Amino acid sequence: MSRIGKLPVAVPAGVEVKIDGRTVSVKGPKGELTHGVPEPIEVALEDGQIVVTRPNDERVSRSLHGLTRTLLNNNVIGVTEGYTKALEIVGTGYRVVAKGKDLEFSLGYSHTILVEAPEGITFQVEGPTKFSVSGINKQQVGEIAARIRKLRKPEPYKGKGVKYAGEQIRRKAGKAGK
């Protein structure tokens, strides 16, 4: 039995869960998320908790059991607290500026790069080199943060680029480091 899959998902006060066939809708103070449950997995709402069960011990059922429970838990957390990824920019002349809902980056290229905020994602700029990506969908927040990081990945010699807050960059010695 999956250790994660057999744990029930607690539904806090103010969160409404609706199970309609293979679709689970979670509505909370920050918004609404839906999740499609894969075929062999069953989801039920019991005593204010979401319970995920599997019919058998086949490989596919076992792998989807914990995954489904975790994705439903992420939805509940997303509509109550939300998700945030903090990023930092390192490098001389590298900076970020808020342009309405969008971000404009100067990353050492000949032009500035404008990143538009998709539906459900908000950007917050704390300074010229610090900003964050926020939203209720964990997958979408991580995807947008990864795309922004990909604009100028941190390089190993000087550490210049866009990195996650707290990320350690493995440094190389360079030519003079014999």
Short mmCIF file of C-alpha atoms in Angstrom, two decimals:
data_model
loop_
_atom_site.label_atom_id
_atom_site.label_comp_id
_atom_site.label_asym_id
_atom_site.label_seq_id
_atom_site.Cartn_x
_atom_site.Cartn_y
_atom_site.Cartn_z
CA MET A 1 0.00 0.00 0.00
CA SER A 2 1.26 3.47 -0.87
CA ARG A 3 2.27 5.33 2.27
CA ILE A 4 1.38 8.68 0.73
CA GLY A 5 -1.72 7.42 -1.09
CA LYS A 6 -3.43 6.03 2.00
CA LEU A 7 -3.15 9.33 3.92
CA PRO A 8 -6.42 11.31 3.70
CA VAL A 9 -6.32 14.91 2.45
CA ALA A 10 -7.66 17.24 5.13
CA VAL A 11 -10.12 19.81 3.80
CA PRO A 12 -9.87 23.03 5.89
CA ALA A 13 -12.80 25.28 6.69
CA GLY A 14 -13.72 27.58 3.82
CA VAL A 15 -12.75 25.03 1.15
CA GLU A 16 -15.48 23.36 -0.91
CA VAL A 17 -14.75 20.03 -2.61
CA LYS A 18 -17.06 18.71 -5.31
CA ILE A 19 -16.60 15.24 -6.83
CA ASP A 20 -18.37 14.80 -10.17
CA GLY A 21 -17.52 11.41 -11.69
CA ARG A 22 -13.81 11.55 -12.57
CA THR A 23 -13.46 15.31 -11.93
CA VAL A 24 -12.63 16.79 -8.53
CA SER A 25 -13.22 20.55 -8.10
CA VAL A 26 -11.65 22.38 -5.17
CA LYS A 27 -12.90 25.90 -4.44
CA GLY A 28 -11.35 28.13 -1.79
CA PRO A 29 -10.68 31.75 -0.88
CA LYS A 30 -7.96 32.22 -3.56
CA GLY A 31 -9.78 30.55 -6.45
CA GLU A 32 -10.89 27.25 -7.95
CA LEU A 33 -8.90 24.30 -9.32
CA THR A 34 -10.06 21.09 -11.00
CA HIS A 35 -8.31 17.75 -11.34
CA GLY A 36 -9.16 14.78 -13.55
CA VAL A 37 -8.76 11.48 -11.69
CA PRO A 38 -7.14 8.67 -13.76
CA GLU A 39 -9.15 5.51 -14.51
CA PRO A 40 -8.42 2.87 -11.84
CA ILE A 41 -8.27 5.34 -8.91
CA GLU A 42 -11.37 6.14 -6.81
CA VAL A 43 -11.87 9.37 -4.83
CA ALA A 44 -14.44 9.90 -2.08
CA LEU A 45 -15.28 12.66 0.40
CA GLU A 46 -15.60 11.26 3.96
CA ASP A 47 -15.91 13.34 7.20
CA GLY A 48 -14.39 16.47 5.66
CA GLN A 49 -11.45 14.55 4.17
CA ILE A 50 -10.64 13.41 0.64
CA VAL A 51 -9.88 9.66 0.60
CA VAL A 52 -8.05 8.17 -2.40
CA THR A 53 -8.27 4.38 -2.96
CA ARG A 54 -7.07 1.94 -5.58
CA PRO A 55 -8.86 -1.26 -6.66
CA ASN A 56 -5.83 -3.58 -6.95
CA ASP A 57 -2.05 -3.81 -6.56
CA GLU A 58 -1.13 -3.58 -10.25
CA ARG A 59 1.87 -1.43 -11.11
CA VAL A 60 -0.18 1.31 -12.81
CA SER A 61 -2.65 1.53 -9.90
CA ARG A 62 0.16 1.74 -7.35
CA SER A 63 1.95 4.51 -9.24
CA LEU A 64 -1.21 6.59 -9.73
CA HIS A 65 -2.42 6.17 -6.12
CA GLY A 66 0.15 8.41 -4.40
CA LEU A 67 0.31 10.78 -7.38
CA THR A 68 -3.42 11.45 -7.34
CA ARG A 69 -3.45 12.05 -3.58
CA THR A 70 -0.50 14.48 -3.83
CA LEU A 71 -2.05 16.42 -6.71
CA LEU A 72 -5.34 16.78 -4.81
CA ASN A 73 -3.41 17.93 -1.72
CA ASN A 74 -1.57 20.50 -3.87
CA ASN A 75 -4.93 21.79 -5.11
CA VAL A 76 -6.24 22.19 -1.54
CA ILE A 77 -3.06 24.03 -0.46
CA GLY A 78 -3.16 26.18 -3.62
CA VAL A 79 -6.70 27.49 -3.06
CA THR A 80 -6.00 28.24 0.63
CA GLU A 81 -2.39 29.51 0.80
CA GLY A 82 -1.15 29.65 -2.80
CA TYR A 83 2.37 28.97 -4.07
CA THR A 84 5.34 31.32 -4.49
CA LYS A 85 8.77 30.89 -6.10
CA ALA A 86 11.36 33.55 -5.29
CA LEU A 87 14.11 34.27 -7.83
CA GLU A 88 17.25 36.41 -7.81
CA ILE A 89 19.34 38.00 -10.54
CA VAL A 90 23.14 38.07 -10.19
CA GLY A 91 25.35 40.09 -12.52
CA THR A 92 26.49 43.63 -13.24
CA GLY A 93 23.76 45.51 -15.11
CA TYR A 94 21.25 42.66 -14.83
CA ARG A 95 17.90 43.86 -13.49
CA VAL A 96 14.14 43.37 -13.57
CA VAL A 97 11.41 46.02 -13.78
CA ALA A 98 7.65 45.61 -13.36
CA LYS A 99 5.68 46.86 -16.39
CA GLY A 100 2.07 46.64 -15.21
CA LYS A 101 1.37 42.92 -14.72
CA ASP A 102 4.41 41.91 -16.78
CA LEU A 103 8.17 41.81 -16.14
CA GLU A 104 10.92 43.40 -18.23
CA PHE A 105 14.40 41.90 -17.90
CA SER A 106 17.78 43.38 -18.79
CA LEU A 107 20.09 40.35 -18.86
CA GLY A 108 23.08 41.45 -20.90
CA TYR A 109 21.49 40.93 -24.30
CA SER A 110 21.19 43.71 -26.90
CA HIS A 111 17.49 44.09 -26.06
CA THR A 112 15.21 43.82 -23.03
CA ILE A 113 13.02 40.73 -22.60
CA LEU A 114 9.33 41.14 -21.71
CA VAL A 115 7.69 38.23 -19.86
CA GLU A 116 3.90 38.41 -19.86
CA ALA A 117 1.94 37.11 -16.86
CA PRO A 118 -0.37 34.24 -17.86
CA GLU A 119 -3.86 33.86 -16.38
CA GLY A 120 -3.65 33.04 -12.67
CA ILE A 121 0.00 34.09 -12.21
CA THR A 122 1.17 37.30 -10.53
CA PHE A 123 4.66 38.76 -10.42
CA GLN A 124 6.02 40.80 -7.53
CA VAL A 125 9.27 42.77 -7.76
CA GLU A 126 11.01 43.35 -4.41
CA GLY A 127 14.04 45.13 -5.88
CA PRO A 128 16.05 45.47 -9.08
CA THR A 129 17.49 41.95 -8.58
CA LYS A 130 14.76 40.15 -6.58
CA PHE A 131 11.29 39.09 -7.69
CA SER A 132 8.77 36.32 -7.14
CA VAL A 133 6.20 34.32 -9.11
CA SER A 134 2.89 33.55 -7.32
CA GLY A 135 -0.29 31.64 -8.10
CA ILE A 136 -2.64 28.88 -6.95
CA ASN A 137 -1.49 26.16 -9.36
CA LYS A 138 1.83 24.65 -8.16
CA GLN A 139 2.71 23.22 -11.58
CA GLN A 140 2.06 26.52 -13.38
CA VAL A 141 4.08 28.57 -10.85
CA GLY A 142 7.05 26.18 -11.21
CA GLU A 143 6.80 26.18 -15.00
CA ILE A 144 6.80 29.99 -15.30
CA ALA A 145 9.70 30.28 -12.82
CA ALA A 146 11.69 27.72 -14.81
CA ARG A 147 11.03 29.57 -18.08
CA ILE A 148 12.24 32.84 -16.54
CA ARG A 149 15.37 31.11 -15.17
CA LYS A 150 15.99 29.69 -18.66
CA LEU A 151 16.31 33.24 -20.10
CA ARG A 152 19.84 33.41 -18.59
CA LYS A 153 20.85 30.35 -16.56
CA PRO A 154 23.50 30.91 -13.87
CA GLU A 155 26.90 30.18 -15.35
CA PRO A 156 29.50 28.24 -13.29
CA TYR A 157 32.46 30.65 -13.54
CA LYS A 158 31.09 33.92 -12.14
CA GLY A 159 27.60 32.76 -11.12
CA LYS A 160 25.88 35.39 -13.28
CA GLY A 161 22.27 34.80 -14.33
CA VAL A 162 18.77 34.20 -12.98
CA LYS A 163 18.61 31.72 -10.10
CA TYR A 164 16.13 30.54 -7.50
CA ALA A 165 16.46 32.19 -4.07
CA GLY A 166 18.74 30.02 -1.96
CA GLU A 167 20.02 28.00 -4.93
CA GLN A 168 23.70 27.06 -4.68
CA ILE A 169 25.63 27.42 -7.94
CA ARG A 170 28.50 24.97 -8.34
CA ARG A 171 31.48 27.12 -9.25
CA LYS A 172 34.41 26.16 -11.49
CA ALA A 173 37.96 27.46 -11.07
CA GLY A 174 38.55 28.78 -14.61
CA LYS A 175 41.89 29.17 -16.40
CA ALA A 176 43.88 30.47 -13.42
CA GLY A 177 42.71 27.79 -10.98
CA LYS A 178 45.49 25.20 -11.36
#
